[in-house]
JSON list of C-alpha atoms in Angstrom, two decimals:
[
{"chain": "H", "resi": 1, "resn": "MET", "atom": "CA", "xyz": [140.86, 201.33, 34.33]},
{"chain": "H", "resi": 2, "resn": "PRO", "atom": "CA", "xyz": [144.13, 199.87, 32.93]},
{"chain": "H", "resi": 3, "resn": "PRO", "atom": "CA", "xyz": [144.29, 198.86, 29.24]},
{"chain": "H", "resi": 4, "resn": "THR", "atom": "CA", "xyz": [143.35, 195.27, 28.41]},
{"chain": "H", "resi": 5, "resn": "THR", "atom": "CA", "xyz": [145.93, 193.29, 26.44]},
{"chain": "H", "resi": 6, "resn": "ILE", "atom": "CA", "xyz": [144.83, 190.38, 24.25]},
{"chain": "H", "resi": 7, "resn": "LYS", "atom": "CA", "xyz": [147.60, 188.76, 22.23]},
{"chain": "H", "resi": 8, "resn": "ALA", "atom": "CA", "xyz": [146.95, 187.20, 18.83]},
{"chain": "H", "resi": 9, "resn": "ARG", "atom": "CA", "xyz": [148.67, 186.25, 15.58]},
{"chain": "H", "resi": 10, "resn": "GLY", "atom": "CA", "xyz": [145.70, 187.19, 13.40]},
{"chain": "H", "resi": 11, "resn": "ILE", "atom": "CA", "xyz": [142.74, 189.56, 13.37]},
{"chain": "H", "resi": 12, "resn": "LEU", "atom": "CA", "xyz": [139.39, 188.87, 11.73]},
{"chain": "H", "resi": 13, "resn": "PHE", "atom": "CA", "xyz": [137.16, 191.88, 11.13]},
{"chain": "H", "resi": 14, "resn": "ASP", "atom": "CA", "xyz": [133.48, 191.83, 10.35]},
{"chain": "H", "resi": 15, "resn": "LEU", "atom": "CA", "xyz": [132.72, 194.44, 7.67]},
{"chain": "H", "resi": 16, "resn": "ASP", "atom": "CA", "xyz": [129.32, 196.12, 7.93]},
{"chain": "H", "resi": 17, "resn": "GLY", "atom": "CA", "xyz": [128.76, 197.56, 11.37]},
{"chain": "H", "resi": 18, "resn": "THR", "atom": "CA", "xyz": [132.37, 197.05, 12.42]},
{"chain": "H", "resi": 19, "resn": "LEU", "atom": "CA", "xyz": [134.44, 198.79, 9.73]},
{"chain": "H", "resi": 20, "resn": "ILE", "atom": "CA", "xyz": [131.66, 200.56, 7.83]},
{"chain": "H", "resi": 21, "resn": "SER", "atom": "CA", "xyz": [128.01, 201.35, 8.51]},
{"chain": "H", "resi": 22, "resn": "SER", "atom": "CA", "xyz": [125.11, 200.99, 6.09]},
{"chain": "H", "resi": 23, "resn": "THR", "atom": "CA", "xyz": [122.38, 200.21, 8.62]},
{"chain": "H", "resi": 24, "resn": "THR", "atom": "CA", "xyz": [120.14, 203.18, 7.77]},
{"chain": "H", "resi": 25, "resn": "ILE", "atom": "CA", "xyz": [120.51, 202.46, 4.06]},
{"chain": "H", "resi": 26, "resn": "CYS", "atom": "CA", "xyz": [119.62, 198.79, 4.47]},
{"chain": "H", "resi": 27, "resn": "GLU", "atom": "CA", "xyz": [116.57, 199.77, 6.49]},
{"chain": "H", "resi": 28, "resn": "SER", "atom": "CA", "xyz": [115.53, 202.21, 3.75]},
{"chain": "H", "resi": 29, "resn": "VAL", "atom": "CA", "xyz": [115.77, 199.43, 1.16]},
{"chain": "H", "resi": 30, "resn": "TRP", "atom": "CA", "xyz": [113.78, 197.08, 3.40]},
{"chain": "H", "resi": 31, "resn": "HIS", "atom": "CA", "xyz": [111.00, 199.69, 3.57]},
{"chain": "H", "resi": 32, "resn": "LYS", "atom": "CA", "xyz": [110.85, 199.75, -0.24]},
{"chain": "H", "resi": 33, "resn": "TRP", "atom": "CA", "xyz": [110.81, 195.97, -0.47]},
{"chain": "H", "resi": 34, "resn": "ALA", "atom": "CA", "xyz": [108.05, 195.83, 2.14]},
{"chain": "H", "resi": 35, "resn": "GLU", "atom": "CA", "xyz": [105.82, 197.64, -0.36]},
{"chain": "H", "resi": 36, "resn": "VAL", "atom": "CA", "xyz": [105.95, 194.46, -2.46]},
{"chain": "H", "resi": 37, "resn": "TYR", "atom": "CA", "xyz": [106.41, 191.74, 0.15]},
{"chain": "H", "resi": 38, "resn": "PRO", "atom": "CA", "xyz": [104.25, 191.58, 3.31]},
{"chain": "H", "resi": 39, "resn": "VAL", "atom": "CA", "xyz": [106.82, 191.59, 6.09]},
{"chain": "H", "resi": 40, "resn": "ASP", "atom": "CA", "xyz": [107.00, 192.80, 9.69]},
{"chain": "H", "resi": 41, "resn": "LEU", "atom": "CA", "xyz": [109.90, 195.25, 9.52]},
{"chain": "H", "resi": 42, "resn": "THR", "atom": "CA", "xyz": [110.08, 195.63, 13.28]},
{"chain": "H", "resi": 43, "resn": "GLU", "atom": "CA", "xyz": [110.92, 191.94, 13.58]},
{"chain": "H", "resi": 44, "resn": "VAL", "atom": "CA", "xyz": [113.29, 192.08, 10.60]},
{"chain": "H", "resi": 45, "resn": "PHE", "atom": "CA", "xyz": [115.30, 194.94, 12.09]},
{"chain": "H", "resi": 46, "resn": "LYS", "atom": "CA", "xyz": [115.52, 193.18, 15.46]},
{"chain": "H", "resi": 47, "resn": "SER", "atom": "CA", "xyz": [117.34, 190.16, 14.11]},
{"chain": "H", "resi": 48, "resn": "SER", "atom": "CA", "xyz": [118.70, 190.86, 10.63]},
{"chain": "H", "resi": 49, "resn": "HIS", "atom": "CA", "xyz": [122.08, 192.42, 11.35]},
{"chain": "H", "resi": 50, "resn": "GLY", "atom": "CA", "xyz": [125.01, 190.13, 10.63]},
{"chain": "H", "resi": 51, "resn": "ILE", "atom": "CA", "xyz": [122.92, 187.52, 8.82]},
{"chain": "H", "resi": 52, "resn": "ARG", "atom": "CA", "xyz": [123.49, 186.73, 5.14]},
{"chain": "H", "resi": 53, "resn": "THR", "atom": "CA", "xyz": [121.06, 188.49, 2.79]},
{"chain": "H", "resi": 54, "resn": "ARG", "atom": "CA", "xyz": [120.02, 185.24, 1.13]},
{"chain": "H", "resi": 55, "resn": "GLU", "atom": "CA", "xyz": [119.01, 183.77, 4.50]},
{"chain": "H", "resi": 56, "resn": "LEU", "atom": "CA", "xyz": [117.08, 186.91, 5.43]},
{"chain": "H", "resi": 57, "resn": "LEU", "atom": "CA", "xyz": [115.16, 186.88, 2.16]},
{"chain": "H", "resi": 58, "resn": "GLN", "atom": "CA", "xyz": [114.49, 183.18, 2.45]},
{"chain": "H", "resi": 59, "resn": "HIS", "atom": "CA", "xyz": [113.20, 183.53, 6.01]},
{"chain": "H", "resi": 60, "resn": "TRP", "atom": "CA", "xyz": [111.25, 186.78, 5.86]},
{"chain": "H", "resi": 61, "resn": "LEU", "atom": "CA", "xyz": [110.10, 186.88, 2.24]},
{"chain": "H", "resi": 62, "resn": "LYS", "atom": "CA", "xyz": [109.63, 183.11, 1.94]},
{"chain": "H", "resi": 63, "resn": "ILE", "atom": "CA", "xyz": [111.70, 182.92, -1.24]},
{"chain": "H", "resi": 64, "resn": "THR", "atom": "CA", "xyz": [112.69, 179.27, -1.55]},
{"chain": "H", "resi": 65, "resn": "ASP", "atom": "CA", "xyz": [113.44, 178.74, -5.24]},
{"chain": "H", "resi": 66, "resn": "PRO", "atom": "CA", "xyz": [117.28, 178.75, -5.51]},
{"chain": "H", "resi": 67, "resn": "ILE", "atom": "CA", "xyz": [117.39, 180.72, -8.76]},
{"chain": "H", "resi": 68, "resn": "GLU", "atom": "CA", "xyz": [114.86, 183.29, -7.55]},
{"chain": "H", "resi": 69, "resn": "LEU", "atom": "CA", "xyz": [116.69, 183.55, -4.22]},
{"chain": "H", "resi": 70, "resn": "GLU", "atom": "CA", "xyz": [120.03, 184.20, -5.90]},
{"chain": "H", "resi": 71, "resn": "ALA", "atom": "CA", "xyz": [118.50, 186.88, -8.12]},
{"chain": "H", "resi": 72, "resn": "ALA", "atom": "CA", "xyz": [116.71, 188.52, -5.18]},
{"chain": "H", "resi": 73, "resn": "THR", "atom": "CA", "xyz": [119.91, 188.55, -3.12]},
{"chain": "H", "resi": 74, "resn": "GLU", "atom": "CA", "xyz": [121.81, 190.25, -5.92]},
{"chain": "H", "resi": 75, "resn": "LYS", "atom": "CA", "xyz": [119.02, 192.79, -6.43]},
{"chain": "H", "resi": 76, "resn": "PHE", "atom": "CA", "xyz": [118.73, 193.63, -2.72]},
{"chain": "H", "resi": 77, "resn": "GLU", "atom": "CA", "xyz": [122.44, 194.30, -2.32]},
{"chain": "H", "resi": 78, "resn": "THR", "atom": "CA", "xyz": [122.49, 196.25, -5.60]},
{"chain": "H", "resi": 79, "resn": "ASP", "atom": "CA", "xyz": [119.61, 198.36, -4.26]},
{"chain": "H", "resi": 80, "resn": "VAL", "atom": "CA", "xyz": [121.63, 199.05, -1.10]},
{"chain": "H", "resi": 81, "resn": "LEU", "atom": "CA", "xyz": [124.64, 200.21, -3.12]},
{"chain": "H", "resi": 82, "resn": "LYS", "atom": "CA", "xyz": [122.47, 202.37, -5.40]},
{"chain": "H", "resi": 83, "resn": "GLU", "atom": "CA", "xyz": [120.77, 203.99, -2.41]},
{"chain": "H", "resi": 84, "resn": "ALA", "atom": "CA", "xyz": [124.16, 204.63, -0.82]},
{"chain": "H", "resi": 85, "resn": "GLN", "atom": "CA", "xyz": [125.44, 206.27, -4.00]},
{"chain": "H", "resi": 86, "resn": "ARG", "atom": "CA", "xyz": [122.26, 208.35, -4.30]},
{"chain": "H", "resi": 87, "resn": "LEU", "atom": "CA", "xyz": [122.54, 209.66, -0.75]},
{"chain": "H", "resi": 88, "resn": "ALA", "atom": "CA", "xyz": [126.25, 210.34, -1.11]},
{"chain": "H", "resi": 89, "resn": "SER", "atom": "CA", "xyz": [125.68, 212.32, -4.32]},
{"chain": "H", "resi": 90, "resn": "THR", "atom": "CA", "xyz": [123.12, 214.54, -2.58]},
{"chain": "H", "resi": 91, "resn": "GLY", "atom": "CA", "xyz": [125.31, 215.08, 0.48]},
{"chain": "H", "resi": 92, "resn": "LYS", "atom": "CA", "xyz": [122.85, 213.26, 2.73]},
{"chain": "H", "resi": 93, "resn": "GLY", "atom": "CA", "xyz": [125.23, 210.56, 3.86]},
{"chain": "H", "resi": 94, "resn": "GLY", "atom": "CA", "xyz": [125.50, 207.03, 2.59]},
{"chain": "H", "resi": 95, "resn": "ILE", "atom": "CA", "xyz": [127.76, 204.24, 3.74]},
{"chain": "H", "resi": 96, "resn": "THR", "atom": "CA", "xyz": [130.10, 205.65, 6.37]},
{"chain": "H", "resi": 97, "resn": "LEU", "atom": "CA", "xyz": [133.51, 204.66, 7.67]},
{"chain": "H", "resi": 98, "resn": "LEU", "atom": "CA", "xyz": [133.39, 204.03, 11.41]},
{"chain": "H", "resi": 99, "resn": "PRO", "atom": "CA", "xyz": [135.69, 205.66, 14.00]},
{"chain": "H", "resi": 100, "resn": "GLY", "atom": "CA", "xyz": [139.21, 204.31, 14.32]},
{"chain": "H", "resi": 101, "resn": "VAL", "atom": "CA", "xyz": [138.99, 202.03, 11.30]},
{"chain": "H", "resi": 102, "resn": "GLU", "atom": "CA", "xyz": [141.43, 203.71, 8.93]},
{"chain": "H", "resi": 103, "resn": "LYS", "atom": "CA", "xyz": [144.03, 204.16, 11.65]},
{"chain": "H", "resi": 104, "resn": "ILE", "atom": "CA", "xyz": [143.99, 200.56, 12.85]},
{"chain": "H", "resi": 105, "resn": "LEU", "atom": "CA", "xyz": [144.03, 199.05, 9.34]},
{"chain": "H", "resi": 106, "resn": "LEU", "atom": "CA", "xyz": [146.89, 201.30, 8.21]},
{"chain": "H", "resi": 107, "resn": "ALA", "atom": "CA", "xyz": [148.82, 200.35, 11.33]},
{"chain": "H", "resi": 108, "resn": "LEU", "atom": "CA", "xyz": [148.34, 196.67, 10.56]},
{"chain": "H", "resi": 109, "resn": "ASN", "atom": "CA", "xyz": [149.47, 197.10, 6.95]},
{"chain": "H", "resi": 110, "resn": "THR", "atom": "CA", "xyz": [152.56, 199.19, 7.77]},
{"chain": "H", "resi": 111, "resn": "ALA", "atom": "CA", "xyz": [153.83, 197.19, 10.73]},
{"chain": "H", "resi": 112, "resn": "THR", "atom": "CA", "xyz": [157.27, 195.74, 9.99]},
{"chain": "H", "resi": 113, "resn": "LYS", "atom": "CA", "xyz": [158.02, 194.03, 13.29]},
{"chain": "H", "resi": 114, "resn": "ASP", "atom": "CA", "xyz": [155.77, 191.28, 14.59]},
{"chain": "H", "resi": 115, "resn": "ALA", "atom": "CA", "xyz": [153.26, 192.06, 11.84]},
{"chain": "H", "resi": 116, "resn": "ILE", "atom": "CA", "xyz": [149.81, 190.64, 12.46]},
{"chain": "H", "resi": 117, "resn": "LYS", "atom": "CA", "xyz": [147.88, 189.03, 9.62]},
{"chain": "H", "resi": 118, "resn": "TRP", "atom": "CA", "xyz": [144.31, 190.17, 9.12]},
{"chain": "H", "resi": 119, "resn": "ALA", "atom": "CA", "xyz": [141.22, 189.41, 7.07]},
{"chain": "H", "resi": 120, "resn": "ILE", "atom": "CA", "xyz": [137.67, 190.61, 6.58]},
{"chain": "H", "resi": 121, "resn": "VAL", "atom": "CA", "xyz": [134.91, 188.08, 7.25]},
{"chain": "H", "resi": 122, "resn": "THR", "atom": "CA", "xyz": [131.50, 189.33, 6.13]},
{"chain": "H", "resi": 123, "resn": "SER", "atom": "CA", "xyz": [127.95, 188.11, 5.68]},
{"chain": "H", "resi": 124, "resn": "ALA", "atom": "CA", "xyz": [127.73, 190.23, 2.51]},
{"chain": "H", "resi": 125, "resn": "THR", "atom": "CA", "xyz": [128.30, 188.88, -0.97]},
{"chain": "H", "resi": 126, "resn": "ASN", "atom": "CA", "xyz": [131.65, 189.33, -2.67]},
{"chain": "H", "resi": 127, "resn": "ALA", "atom": "CA", "xyz": [130.17, 191.90, -5.07]},
{"chain": "H", "resi": 128, "resn": "TYR", "atom": "CA", "xyz": [128.82, 194.07, -2.26]},
{"chain": "H", "resi": 129, "resn": "ALA", "atom": "CA", "xyz": [131.88, 193.76, -0.03]},
{"chain": "H", "resi": 130, "resn": "THR", "atom": "CA", "xyz": [134.33, 194.49, -2.84]},
{"chain": "H", "resi": 131, "resn": "ASN", "atom": "CA", "xyz": [132.35, 197.56, -3.89]},
{"chain": "H", "resi": 132, "resn": "ALA", "atom": "CA", "xyz": [132.18, 198.88, -0.32]},
{"chain": "H", "resi": 133, "resn": "ILE", "atom": "CA", "xyz": [135.90, 198.31, 0.27]},
{"chain": "H", "resi": 134, "resn": "THR", "atom": "CA", "xyz": [136.77, 200.04, -3.02]},
{"chain": "H", "resi": 135, "resn": "THR", "atom": "CA", "xyz": [134.44, 202.98, -2.31]},
{"chain": "H", "resi": 136, "resn": "PHE", "atom": "CA", "xyz": [136.29, 203.78, 0.91]},
{"chain": "H", "resi": 137, "resn": "SER", "atom": "CA", "xyz": [139.75, 202.86, -0.40]},
{"chain": "H", "resi": 138, "resn": "LEU", "atom": "CA", "xyz": [140.16, 200.78, 2.73]},
{"chain": "H", "resi": 139, "resn": "PRO", "atom": "CA", "xyz": [143.68, 199.51, 3.39]},
{"chain": "H", "resi": 140, "resn": "LYS", "atom": "CA", "xyz": [143.86, 196.25, 1.49]},
{"chain": "H", "resi": 141, "resn": "THR", "atom": "CA", "xyz": [143.77, 192.76, 2.86]},
{"chain": "H", "resi": 142, "resn": "SER", "atom": "CA", "xyz": [144.58, 189.80, 0.65]},
{"chain": "H", "resi": 143, "resn": "HIS", "atom": "CA", "xyz": [141.95, 187.78, 2.48]},
{"chain": "H", "resi": 144, "resn": "LEU", "atom": "CA", "xyz": [138.22, 188.43, 2.13]},
{"chain": "H", "resi": 145, "resn": "ILE", "atom": "CA", "xyz": [135.71, 185.79, 3.23]},
{"chain": "H", "resi": 146, "resn": "THR", "atom": "CA", "xyz": [132.19, 186.48, 1.96]},
{"chain": "H", "resi": 147, "resn": "ALA", "atom": "CA", "xyz": [128.73, 184.92, 2.00]},
{"chain": "H", "resi": 148, "resn": "ASP", "atom": "CA", "xyz": [129.44, 183.27, -1.35]},
{"chain": "H", "resi": 149, "resn": "GLU", "atom": "CA", "xyz": [132.21, 181.10, 0.07]},
{"chain": "H", "resi": 150, "resn": "VAL", "atom": "CA", "xyz": [130.57, 179.50, 3.09]},
{"chain": "H", "resi": 151, "resn": "SER", "atom": "CA", "xyz": [127.87, 176.87, 3.31]},
{"chain": "H", "resi": 152, "resn": "GLN", "atom": "CA", "xyz": [126.62, 178.23, 6.63]},
{"chain": "H", "resi": 153, "resn": "GLY", "atom": "CA", "xyz": [126.62, 181.88, 7.66]},
{"chain": "H", "resi": 154, "resn": "LYS", "atom": "CA", "xyz": [126.90, 183.53, 11.05]},
{"chain": "H", "resi": 155, "resn": "PRO", "atom": "CA", "xyz": [126.06, 182.64, 13.84]},
{"chain": "H", "resi": 156, "resn": "HIS", "atom": "CA", "xyz": [127.59, 179.38, 12.63]},
{"chain": "H", "resi": 157, "resn": "PRO", "atom": "CA", "xyz": [131.38, 179.47, 13.21]},
{"chain": "H", "resi": 158, "resn": "GLU", "atom": "CA", "xyz": [132.25, 178.42, 9.64]},
{"chain": "H", "resi": 159, "resn": "PRO", "atom": "CA", "xyz": [133.00, 181.96, 8.36]},
{"chain": "H", "resi": 160, "resn": "TYR", "atom": "CA", "xyz": [135.53, 182.64, 11.12]},
{"chain": "H", "resi": 161, "resn": "ILE", "atom": "CA", "xyz": [137.05, 179.17, 10.90]},
{"chain": "H", "resi": 162, "resn": "MET", "atom": "CA", "xyz": [137.55, 179.82, 7.18]},
{"chain": "H", "resi": 163, "resn": "GLY", "atom": "CA", "xyz": [138.92, 183.30, 7.87]},
{"chain": "H", "resi": 164, "resn": "ALA", "atom": "CA", "xyz": [141.53, 181.94, 10.26]},
{"chain": "H", "resi": 165, "resn": "ALA", "atom": "CA", "xyz": [142.47, 179.19, 7.79]},
{"chain": "H", "resi": 166, "resn": "ALA", "atom": "CA", "xyz": [142.98, 181.82, 5.07]},
{"chain": "H", "resi": 167, "resn": "LEU", "atom": "CA", "xyz": [145.63, 183.37, 7.32]},
{"chain": "H", "resi": 168, "resn": "GLY", "atom": "CA", "xyz": [147.22, 179.99, 7.90]},
{"chain": "H", "resi": 169, "resn": "LEU", "atom": "CA", "xyz": [146.10, 180.06, 11.53]},
{"chain": "H", "resi": 170, "resn": "LYS", "atom": "CA", "xyz": [143.71, 178.38, 13.92]},
{"chain": "H", "resi": 171, "resn": "PRO", "atom": "CA", "xyz": [140.77, 180.42, 15.26]},
{"chain": "H", "resi": 172, "resn": "THR", "atom": "CA", "xyz": [142.35, 180.19, 18.70]},
{"chain": "H", "resi": 173, "resn": "ASP", "atom": "CA", "xyz": [145.26, 182.24, 17.32]},
{"chain": "H", "resi": 174, "resn": "CYS", "atom": "CA", "xyz": [142.91, 185.05, 16.27]},
{"chain": "H", "resi": 175, "resn": "ILE", "atom": "CA", "xyz": [140.90, 187.97, 17.60]},
{"chain": "H", "resi": 176, "resn": "VAL", "atom": "CA", "xyz": [137.50, 188.63, 16.05]},
{"chain": "H", "resi": 177, "resn": "PHE", "atom": "CA", "xyz": [136.04, 192.15, 15.96]},
{"chain": "H", "resi": 178, "resn": "GLU", "atom": "CA", "xyz": [132.23, 192.07, 15.69]},
{"chain": "H", "resi": 179, "resn": "ASP", "atom": "CA", "xyz": [129.26, 194.37, 16.19]},
{"chain": "H", "resi": 180, "resn": "ALA", "atom": "CA", "xyz": [126.32, 191.97, 15.81]},
{"chain": "H", "resi": 181, "resn": "PRO", "atom": "CA", "xyz": [125.09, 189.32, 18.24]},
{"chain": "H", "resi": 182, "resn": "SER", "atom": "CA", "xyz": [125.11, 186.71, 15.45]},
{"chain": "H", "resi": 183, "resn": "GLY", "atom": "CA", "xyz": [128.72, 187.56, 14.63]},
{"chain": "H", "resi": 184, "resn": "VAL", "atom": "CA", "xyz": [129.83, 187.52, 18.26]},
{"chain": "H", "resi": 185, "resn": "LYS", "atom": "CA", "xyz": [128.27, 184.08, 18.62]},
{"chain": "H", "resi": 186, "resn": "ALA", "atom": "CA", "xyz": [130.05, 182.90, 15.47]},
{"chain": "H", "resi": 187, "resn": "GLY", "atom": "CA", "xyz": [133.40, 184.17, 16.69]},
{"chain": "H", "resi": 188, "resn": "VAL", "atom": "CA", "xyz": [133.02, 182.62, 20.13]},
{"chain": "H", "resi": 189, "resn": "ALA", "atom": "CA", "xyz": [131.88, 179.29, 18.65]},
{"chain": "H", "resi": 190, "resn": "SER", "atom": "CA", "xyz": [134.93, 179.22, 16.38]},
{"chain": "H", "resi": 191, "resn": "GLY", "atom": "CA", "xyz": [137.24, 179.35, 19.39]},
{"chain": "H", "resi": 192, "resn": "ALA", "atom": "CA", "xyz": [138.60, 182.83, 18.67]},
{"chain": "H", "resi": 193, "resn": "ARG", "atom": "CA", "xyz": [138.77, 185.58, 21.24]},
{"chain": "H", "resi": 194, "resn": "VAL", "atom": "CA", "xyz": [136.10, 188.15, 20.46]},
{"chain": "H", "resi": 195, "resn": "ILE", "atom": "CA", "xyz": [136.00, 191.91, 20.92]},
{"chain": "H", "resi": 196, "resn": "ALA", "atom": "CA", "xyz": [132.48, 193.26, 20.48]},
{"chain": "H", "resi": 197, "resn": "VAL", "atom": "CA", "xyz": [131.98, 196.85, 19.35]},
{"chain": "H", "resi": 198, "resn": "CYS", "atom": "CA", "xyz": [128.85, 198.85, 20.24]},
{"chain": "H", "resi": 199, "resn": "THR", "atom": "CA", "xyz": [128.51, 200.52, 16.84]},
{"chain": "H", "resi": 200, "resn": "SER", "atom": "CA", "xyz": [125.14, 199.06, 15.86]},
{"chain": "H", "resi": 201, "resn": "HIS", "atom": "CA", "xyz": [123.81, 197.52, 19.06]},
{"chain": "H", "resi": 202, "resn": "LYS", "atom": "CA", "xyz": [123.59, 198.61, 22.67]},
{"chain": "H", "resi": 203, "resn": "ARG", "atom": "CA", "xyz": [126.08, 197.07, 25.07]},
{"chain": "H", "resi": 204, "resn": "SER", "atom": "CA", "xyz": [123.25, 195.14, 26.73]},
{"chain": "H", "resi": 205, "resn": "ALA", "atom": "CA", "xyz": [122.57, 193.29, 23.46]},
{"chain": "H", "resi": 206, "resn": "LEU", "atom": "CA", "xyz": [126.19, 192.12, 23.29]},
{"chain": "H", "resi": 207, "resn": "GLU", "atom": "CA", "xyz": [126.62, 191.13, 26.91]},
{"chain": "H", "resi": 208, "resn": "GLY", "atom": "CA", "xyz": [126.33, 187.49, 27.92]},
{"chain": "H", "resi": 209, "resn": "LEU", "atom": "CA", "xyz": [127.31, 186.17, 24.47]},
{"chain": "H", "resi": 210, "resn": "GLY", "atom": "CA", "xyz": [130.86, 185.21, 25.39]},
{"chain": "H", "resi": 211, "resn": "ALA", "atom": "CA", "xyz": [132.80, 188.22, 24.08]},
{"chain": "H", "resi": 212, "resn": "HIS", "atom": "CA", "xyz": [136.11, 188.67, 25.88]},
{"chain": "H", "resi": 213, "resn": "LEU", "atom": "CA", "xyz": [135.85, 192.46, 25.72]},
{"chain": "H", "resi": 214, "resn": "ILE", "atom": "CA", "xyz": [133.19, 195.03, 24.75]},
{"chain": "H", "resi": 215, "resn": "VAL", "atom": "CA", "xyz": [134.23, 198.49, 23.49]},
{"chain": "H", "resi": 216, "resn": "GLU", "atom": "CA", "xyz": [132.39, 201.44, 21.99]},
{"chain": "H", "resi": 217, "resn": "ASP", "atom": "CA", "xyz": [134.23, 201.38, 18.64]},
{"chain": "H", "resi": 218, "resn": "LEU", "atom": "CA", "xyz": [137.65, 200.74, 17.10]},
{"chain": "H", "resi": 219, "resn": "SER", "atom": "CA", "xyz": [138.99, 204.11, 18.23]},
{"chain": "H", "resi": 220, "resn": "GLU", "atom": "CA", "xyz": [139.37, 202.59, 21.70]}
]
């Protein structure tokens, strides 16, 4: 099968599940929280990926007070980072860098001719995203769009519209890389071309959502 070429002036990457993976850690934290809050974890895991933490806690744990919700969001993401650090210190894993990520980001940052602008657009908070990026010493982008900056999270297109604007571009000038159905929907709704990666979901879960291309991971 010949290579597929999709031209763009900007690239918008999702973070968790596309560049890094913390799925098993997040699930571990959910199990601990379920000891306090009555919640159906099977249903949570089916639909939680790619959704902002605050919206997940509001929906599944029925936390509606704004102050309590903000505190719970901060605690949940702090718990994820602590669990990741604990596992990493014992050699049992932790947050992992996904295949092809370092190579593609370094290539984007070192390109001198026809350089393509890029940004990270994540459903995580700024505190979580910044910590994760620093932990892996990911090639730097000057543009990071987080859950704190948008009024509506994925699958609403606002995050990717804002990401494109940060690059001085329209979404139609950009390619979105996403692993979650909610993120694919957000990218498509923004008008960007979307490449879905099967790093956290089966191909069947990403088909029929409007992605222009589906690949196994960024090493392709």
